[in-house]
Coordinates of C-alpha atoms and ligand atoms in Angstrom, one line a residue:
M228 CA -0.1 0.1 -0.1
A229 CA 1.3 3.4 -0.9
Y230 CA -0.4 4.9 2.1
D231 CA -0.6 4.4 5.8
F232 CA -3.5 2.6 7.1
T233 CA -1.4 0.9 9.9
T234 CA -0.2 3.2 12.5
I235 CA -2.2 3.2 15.6
Y236 CA -2.5 7.0 17.0
N237 CA -2.6 8.2 20.4
R238 CA -5.6 10.5 20.1
H239 CA -5.8 11.3 24.1
N240 CA -6.2 14.8 24.5
M241 CA -5.9 15.7 21.0
D242 CA -9.5 16.8 20.4
S243 CA -11.1 13.3 19.9
I244 CA -14.5 12.3 21.3
S245 CA -13.8 8.9 20.0
Q246 CA -10.8 8.3 22.7
D247 CA -11.9 10.9 25.4
V248 CA -15.5 11.0 25.9
Q249 CA -16.7 9.4 29.2
D250 CA -20.1 9.2 29.2
S251 CA -22.1 6.5 31.5
E252 CA -22.4 4.1 28.8
F253 CA -18.4 3.8 28.5
S254 CA -17.6 4.5 32.2
A255 CA -17.4 0.6 32.6
A256 CA -14.4 0.1 30.3
V257 CA -10.8 0.4 31.4
Q258 CA -9.6 3.7 29.6
E259 CA -6.3 2.3 28.2
K260 CA -7.6 -0.6 26.4
R261 CA -10.5 1.0 24.8
I262 CA -11.1 0.0 21.1
P263 CA -13.4 3.3 19.6
L264 CA -15.9 1.4 17.4
W265 CA -18.7 3.5 18.7
V266 CA -18.6 6.8 16.7
A267 CA -18.4 7.5 13.0
D268 CA -14.9 8.8 12.5
M269 CA -11.7 6.9 11.4
G270 CA -8.5 6.1 13.5
F271 CA -6.5 7.0 10.2
A272 CA -4.5 10.2 9.5
T273 CA -6.1 12.2 6.3
A274 CA -4.8 11.6 3.3
P275 CA -1.7 13.5 2.5
A276 CA -2.7 15.7 -0.1
V277 CA -5.6 17.3 2.5
T278 CA -2.6 18.2 4.9
E279 CA -0.5 19.4 2.0
H280 CA -3.2 21.6 0.7
I281 CA -4.1 23.1 4.4
S282 CA -0.2 23.7 4.8
K283 CA 0.4 25.4 1.9
R284 CA -2.4 27.9 2.7
M285 CA -1.0 28.3 6.0
E286 CA 2.3 29.5 4.7
H287 CA 0.4 32.8 3.8
P288 CA -0.4 33.9 7.3
V289 CA -3.5 36.3 6.5
Y290 CA -6.8 34.6 7.2
G291 CA -9.3 37.5 6.4
Y292 CA -12.6 37.6 4.7
F293 CA -12.9 35.6 1.4
L294 CA -14.8 33.9 -1.0
P295 CA -15.2 30.3 -2.1
S296 CA -12.6 30.0 -5.1
E297 CA -13.4 28.8 -8.4
E298 CA -10.9 25.9 -7.7
Y299 CA -13.3 24.8 -4.7
Y300 CA -16.5 24.6 -7.0
N301 CA -14.6 22.9 -9.8
S302 CA -13.0 20.3 -7.6
I303 CA -16.6 19.5 -6.5
A304 CA -18.1 19.2 -9.7
R305 CA -15.2 17.4 -10.9
W306 CA -15.3 14.9 -8.2
H307 CA -19.0 14.2 -8.9
E308 CA -18.6 13.8 -12.4
E309 CA -15.7 11.2 -11.9
S310 CA -17.2 9.3 -9.0
Y311 CA -21.1 9.1 -10.0
G312 CA -20.8 10.3 -14.0
W313 CA -23.4 13.4 -12.4
D314 CA -23.0 16.9 -13.6
G315 CA -25.4 18.4 -11.0
P316 CA -23.2 20.2 -8.8
S317 CA -21.6 23.6 -10.1
K318 CA -21.2 27.2 -9.0
E319 CA -24.5 28.0 -9.3
T320 CA -26.0 24.7 -7.7
V321 CA -23.6 24.2 -4.5
G322 CA -24.4 26.0 -1.2
Y323 CA -22.0 25.7 1.5
E324 CA -23.3 24.0 5.0
N325 CA -21.9 23.9 8.5
G326 CA -22.1 20.2 8.7
V327 CA -24.6 18.0 6.8
L328 CA -26.4 17.9 9.9
G329 CA -26.6 21.6 10.1
G330 CA -27.8 21.4 6.5
V331 CA -30.5 18.9 7.4
A332 CA -31.7 20.9 10.3
S333 CA -31.7 24.2 7.5
A334 CA -33.9 22.4 5.0
L335 CA -36.3 20.9 7.7
R336 CA -36.9 24.5 9.1
L337 CA -37.7 25.7 5.8
L338 CA -39.7 22.8 4.7
A339 CA -42.0 22.0 7.6
A340 CA -43.2 23.6 10.7
P341 CA -42.5 22.5 13.9
G342 CA -44.7 19.6 14.9
S343 CA -45.0 18.2 11.2
P344 CA -44.4 14.5 10.4
I345 CA -41.2 13.3 8.8
L346 CA -40.8 10.2 6.9
L347 CA -37.5 8.3 7.9
H348 CA -36.6 4.9 7.9
S349 CA -35.3 2.7 10.9
P350 CA -32.9 1.9 11.8
T351 CA -32.0 5.7 12.0
Y352 CA -28.8 7.7 12.0
N353 CA -28.8 9.0 15.8
G354 CA -28.0 12.6 14.2
F355 CA -31.3 12.6 12.4
I356 CA -33.1 11.7 15.7
H357 CA -31.6 14.3 17.5
V358 CA -32.1 16.9 15.0
L359 CA -35.8 15.9 14.7
E360 CA -36.3 15.9 18.4
G361 CA -34.4 19.1 19.0
L362 CA -36.5 20.9 16.6
G363 CA -39.6 19.6 17.5
Y364 CA -40.5 17.5 14.4
R365 CA -42.7 14.0 14.7
M366 CA -40.7 11.1 13.4
V367 CA -42.4 8.6 11.4
L368 CA -40.4 5.6 11.2
S369 CA -40.8 3.0 8.0
P370 CA -38.8 0.0 9.1
L371 CA -36.3 -1.4 6.4
K372 CA -37.5 -5.3 5.8
K373 CA -35.1 -7.9 5.5
D374 CA -35.6 -10.1 2.2
H375 CA -35.2 -13.6 1.8
R376 CA -31.3 -13.2 1.3
G377 CA -31.2 -10.9 4.6
V378 CA -31.0 -7.7 2.6
P379 CA -32.5 -4.7 4.4
R380 CA -35.0 -3.0 1.7
M381 CA -37.3 0.0 1.8
D382 CA -40.9 -1.2 2.5
L383 CA -42.6 0.9 -0.1
R384 CA -46.2 -0.2 0.8
D385 CA -45.5 0.7 4.4
M386 CA -43.8 3.9 3.2
E387 CA -47.0 5.1 1.2
K388 CA -49.4 4.1 3.9
K389 CA -47.4 6.5 6.5
I390 CA -47.1 9.2 4.0
R391 CA -51.0 8.6 3.5
D392 CA -51.9 8.3 7.0
N393 CA -49.9 11.1 8.3
N394 CA -50.3 13.7 5.4
I395 CA -46.5 13.7 5.1
H396 CA -44.7 16.2 2.7
V397 CA -41.0 15.6 3.9
V398 CA -38.8 12.9 3.8
L399 CA -35.4 12.5 5.4
F400 CA -33.7 10.2 3.1
C401 CA -30.3 8.4 3.9
S402 CA -28.2 7.3 0.8
P403 CA -26.1 5.2 1.4
H404 CA -28.0 4.2 4.6
N405 CA -26.4 4.7 8.1
P406 CA -26.4 2.6 10.0
S407 CA -27.7 -0.4 7.6
G408 CA -24.9 -0.3 5.4
R409 CA -27.1 -0.4 2.3
V410 CA -26.0 1.2 -0.8
W411 CA -29.4 1.9 -2.7
T412 CA -29.4 0.7 -6.3
R413 CA -31.0 2.6 -9.2
E414 CA -34.1 0.7 -9.2
E415 CA -34.6 1.0 -5.2
L416 CA -34.1 4.6 -5.7
Q417 CA -36.4 5.1 -8.8
Q418 CA -39.1 3.4 -7.0
A419 CA -39.0 5.5 -3.9
L420 CA -38.6 8.6 -5.8
R421 CA -41.8 7.8 -7.7
L422 CA -43.4 7.2 -4.5
F423 CA -42.2 10.7 -3.2
A424 CA -43.6 12.3 -6.9
K425 CA -46.9 10.5 -6.3
H426 CA -47.5 12.4 -2.9
D427 CA -45.6 15.3 -3.8
L428 CA -42.7 15.0 -0.9
T429 CA -39.8 17.1 -0.9
V430 CA -36.7 14.8 -0.2
I431 CA -33.9 15.9 2.1
S432 CA -31.3 13.3 1.1
D433 CA -28.3 12.9 3.1
E434 CA -25.5 11.7 1.0
I435 CA -22.4 11.9 3.2
W436 CA -21.5 8.4 2.7
S437 CA -21.5 8.5 -0.9
D438 CA -17.9 8.0 -1.5
L439 CA -17.5 4.9 0.8
T440 CA -19.2 2.5 -1.1
L441 CA -17.5 -0.9 -1.1
Y442 CA -17.2 -4.1 -2.9
G443 CA -17.7 -2.5 -6.4
N444 CA -21.5 -1.1 -5.4
T445 CA -21.7 2.3 -6.8
H446 CA -23.7 5.5 -5.2
I447 CA -26.2 7.1 -7.6
P448 CA -27.2 10.5 -6.3
T449 CA -30.9 10.9 -5.8
A450 CA -31.3 13.9 -7.6
S451 CA -30.0 12.2 -10.8
V452 CA -32.6 9.3 -11.1
S453 CA -35.1 11.3 -12.9
T454 CA -35.9 14.8 -13.9
D455 CA -38.5 14.7 -11.5
A456 CA -36.1 13.7 -8.7
A457 CA -33.7 16.5 -9.6
Q458 CA -36.4 19.0 -9.0
R459 CA -37.7 17.7 -5.5
T460 CA -34.2 16.9 -4.0
I461 CA -32.0 18.7 -1.6
A462 CA -28.9 16.6 -1.3
F463 CA -26.1 17.1 1.3
Y464 CA -22.5 16.0 0.7
A465 CA -19.2 16.4 2.5
P466 CA -15.9 15.2 2.2
T467 CA -15.6 14.8 6.1
K468 CA -16.5 11.1 6.6
T469 CA -14.3 10.1 3.6
F470 CA -11.2 11.8 4.5
N471 CA -11.8 11.9 8.5
L472 CA -12.0 15.8 8.5
A473 CA -15.2 16.0 10.9
G474 CA -13.8 18.1 13.2
M475 CA -12.6 20.8 10.1
I476 CA -16.3 21.3 9.4
G477 CA -17.5 21.7 5.9
S478 CA -20.1 20.3 3.8
Y479 CA -22.3 21.6 0.8
S480 CA -25.6 21.2 -0.6
V481 CA -26.8 20.7 -4.2
V482 CA -30.0 22.0 -5.0
L483 CA -30.8 21.9 -8.7
N484 CA -34.6 23.4 -8.2
P485 CA -33.7 27.1 -8.4
R486 CA -36.7 28.0 -6.2
L487 CA -35.7 25.3 -3.4
R488 CA -32.0 26.6 -3.8
K489 CA -33.0 30.3 -3.2
A490 CA -34.9 29.6 -0.3
L491 CA -32.4 27.3 1.3
T492 CA -29.5 29.8 0.5
E493 CA -31.6 33.0 2.0
A494 CA -32.5 30.6 5.0
E495 CA -28.8 29.9 5.7
E496 CA -27.2 33.2 4.7
K497 CA -29.5 35.4 6.2
C498 CA -28.5 34.3 10.0
H499 CA -25.0 34.6 9.0
Y500 CA -24.5 31.4 10.9
N501 CA -23.2 29.3 8.0
N502 CA -19.8 30.9 6.8
M503 CA -17.0 28.7 5.5
N504 CA -13.6 28.2 7.2
V505 CA -11.1 28.8 4.7
L506 CA -8.8 25.8 6.1
S507 CA -11.6 23.7 5.5
M508 CA -12.0 25.0 1.7
H509 CA -8.6 23.8 1.0
A510 CA -8.8 20.6 2.8
L511 CA -11.6 20.0 0.5
I512 CA -9.8 20.9 -2.6
G513 CA -6.7 18.5 -1.3
A514 CA -9.2 15.9 -0.8
Y515 CA -11.1 16.0 -4.0
S516 CA -7.6 16.0 -5.9
P517 CA -6.3 12.7 -7.7
E518 CA -4.1 12.3 -5.0
G519 CA -7.0 12.4 -2.7
R520 CA -9.0 9.7 -4.6
A521 CA -6.0 7.4 -4.9
W522 CA -5.8 7.6 -1.0
M523 CA -9.7 6.6 -0.7
N524 CA -9.3 4.0 -3.0
E525 CA -6.7 2.4 -0.8
L526 CA -8.8 3.2 2.4
K527 CA -11.8 1.4 0.8
K528 CA -9.7 -1.8 0.7
V529 CA -8.7 -1.8 4.2
L530 CA -12.4 -1.2 5.2
E531 CA -13.4 -4.2 3.4
Y532 CA -11.0 -6.2 4.8
N533 CA -12.3 -4.8 8.4
I534 CA -15.8 -5.6 7.5
D535 CA -15.1 -9.1 6.1
S536 CA -13.1 -10.1 9.3
M537 CA -16.0 -8.8 11.7
C538 CA -18.5 -10.7 9.5
S539 CA -17.0 -13.9 9.3
F540 CA -16.6 -13.6 13.0
F541 CA -20.2 -12.9 13.7
T542 CA -21.6 -15.4 11.0
S543 CA -19.6 -18.0 12.7
I544 CA -22.1 -17.5 16.0
D545 CA -25.2 -19.3 16.1
G546 CA -28.0 -16.9 16.7
V547 CA -26.2 -14.0 15.2
S548 CA -27.1 -12.6 11.9
V549 CA -25.3 -9.9 10.0
F550 CA -26.0 -8.3 6.8
K551 CA -22.6 -7.5 5.1
S552 CA -22.4 -3.4 4.5
E553 CA -22.4 -2.5 0.9
G554 CA -20.9 0.9 2.1
T555 CA -20.1 3.2 5.0
Y556 CA -17.5 1.4 7.7
I557 CA -20.7 0.5 9.8
L558 CA -21.8 -3.0 10.7
S559 CA -25.1 -3.7 12.6
P560 CA -25.1 -7.6 13.7
D561 CA -28.6 -8.7 14.8
F562 CA -28.4 -10.7 18.2
S563 CA -32.0 -11.4 18.9
K564 CA -32.0 -15.0 18.4
W565 CA -28.5 -15.4 20.2
C566 CA -30.0 -13.2 23.6
A567 CA -33.3 -15.4 23.7
S568 CA -31.2 -18.6 23.6
N569 CA -28.6 -17.5 25.8
N570 CA -31.0 -15.8 28.3
T571 CA -29.0 -12.6 27.6
S572 CA -30.4 -8.9 27.2
L573 CA -28.8 -7.0 24.5
S574 CA -27.6 -4.5 27.0
E575 CA -26.0 -7.0 29.0
L576 CA -23.8 -8.2 25.9
V577 CA -23.0 -4.6 25.2
Q578 CA -21.7 -3.8 28.7
K579 CA -19.7 -7.3 28.2
G580 CA -18.0 -5.9 25.3
I581 CA -17.5 -2.5 26.8
A582 CA -15.8 -4.2 29.8
S583 CA -13.4 -6.0 27.3
G584 CA -12.7 -2.6 25.8
V585 CA -14.7 -2.6 22.7
M586 CA -16.6 0.2 22.7
W587 CA -19.2 -0.8 20.5
R588 CA -23.1 0.8 20.6
D589 CA -26.4 -0.4 22.1
G590 CA -28.8 -0.3 18.7
K591 CA -31.5 1.6 21.1
Y592 CA -30.0 4.9 19.8
Y593 CA -30.6 3.9 16.4
N594 CA -34.1 2.2 16.6
M595 CA -32.6 -0.9 16.4
P596 CA -33.5 -2.8 19.6
D597 CA -32.0 -6.0 18.2
G598 CA -28.5 -4.8 16.9
I599 CA -25.2 -3.2 17.9
R600 CA -23.7 -0.9 15.7
L601 CA -19.9 -1.2 15.2
C602 CA -17.9 1.4 13.0
L603 CA -14.8 -0.6 11.3
S604 CA -13.0 2.4 10.5
Q605 CA -9.7 1.4 12.6
P606 CA -6.3 -0.1 11.7
S607 CA -7.1 -3.8 11.1
S608 CA -4.8 -4.9 13.7
L609 CA -7.2 -3.3 16.1
I610 CA -10.3 -4.8 14.4
L611 CA -8.6 -8.0 14.8
E612 CA -8.0 -7.6 18.1
A613 CA -11.8 -6.3 19.0
I614 CA -12.8 -9.7 17.6
K615 CA -10.2 -11.5 19.8
R616 CA -11.7 -9.9 22.7
L617 CA -15.4 -10.4 22.0
R618 CA -14.9 -14.1 21.0
P619 CA -15.0 -15.4 24.8
L620 CA -18.5 -13.2 25.0
F621 CA -20.0 -16.0 22.5
D622 CA -18.0 -19.5 23.9
Ligands
PLP912 C1 -25.8 9.9 7.6 C2 -25.2 11.1 8.2 N1 -25.3 12.4 8.3 C3 -24.6 13.4 8.9 C4 -23.5 13.0 9.9 C5 -23.0 13.9 10.1 O1 -22.4 15.2 9.3 P1 -21.9 16.2 10.0 O2 -20.6 16.0 10.9 O3 -21.2 16.9 8.6 O4 -22.8 17.0 10.5 C6 -23.2 11.7 10.1 C7 -22.3 11.3 10.7 O5 -22.1 10.0 11.3 C8 -24.0 10.6 9.3 O6 -23.5 9.5 9.4

């Protein structure tokens, strides 16, 4: 490998909730031996291209007000063209966001009054739950349903019933899906978007995981599936998941419908709370470079290895079922049968794992009562060590 995905960084006191957070959930663990699989950031150093671009900018020590550069917009446009064959993003259609969740919050406020029902899938990314609860919306959950091969799929009938029964006009859509690890196919997206069109829903599409598609799966931008989808979608993207830049903050919207775009831009700009950081702009330019892409391609091989290893471990245990994620670095095994036949509750199992230093996370935070979520975005040696520590729990 040309890049380093093996160094284990000590991130203590280095601005890292992954290592330093000590809430009640994790207090049982011995600090030094913890393997942080609970939060969706990575143990890897970012791509060298990112650091180089930031460092180059820092050679000029003046950081005054600025406007996003042509290079910034061109980098985003080129990235989407090369990744997804999609020409949606341009200087006109891209808007800056203080984080994807911040963008989701702005879009929600624009489209629905507090108290309104919002459609989303379960299991559910916990950040969505926080935002919806925080802003006073009503979550209407449509559970993903496993098919005969154990693949979680959207249940269109259930979605339609919930849209009708609750008179829903906004859906918060996650593609690829956290925490199931699904990368929606074109056909699935087209079916969902046809349903949204039939009932005239506006689609807030969180595509922060779009780069991290694995095993040959490809991401299809929601807005690209039809001319109608292009007009009803507000999409959010970021280099922050892919390049481990969450602490830099820096995301962007792509909105092709001029009316929605104008409304979103005005809502975000008028409050003056949504301004870009100059170093985060340069981070994005470095990330979305050919060198950044080469780094990402190697990263994906490491993530595939990690997911393969953890999946073969879980599939070897009677009563544990696991869908092998097609994208993201998240795995959500289901322990319902194992817990029932071993007379153990899921939270007991979670606590035992944590006591061994494996910081996995109870599915209750994700509307996933029988599952535990693991983020496999650490050097492979740590993933193998986590498996070694978890094994005795199932003996
Ligand atoms: C689906 C999804 N959206 C948004 C975020 C957070 O994005 P940001 O840090 O840009 O707000 C995450 C982080 O895990 C995520 O999984």
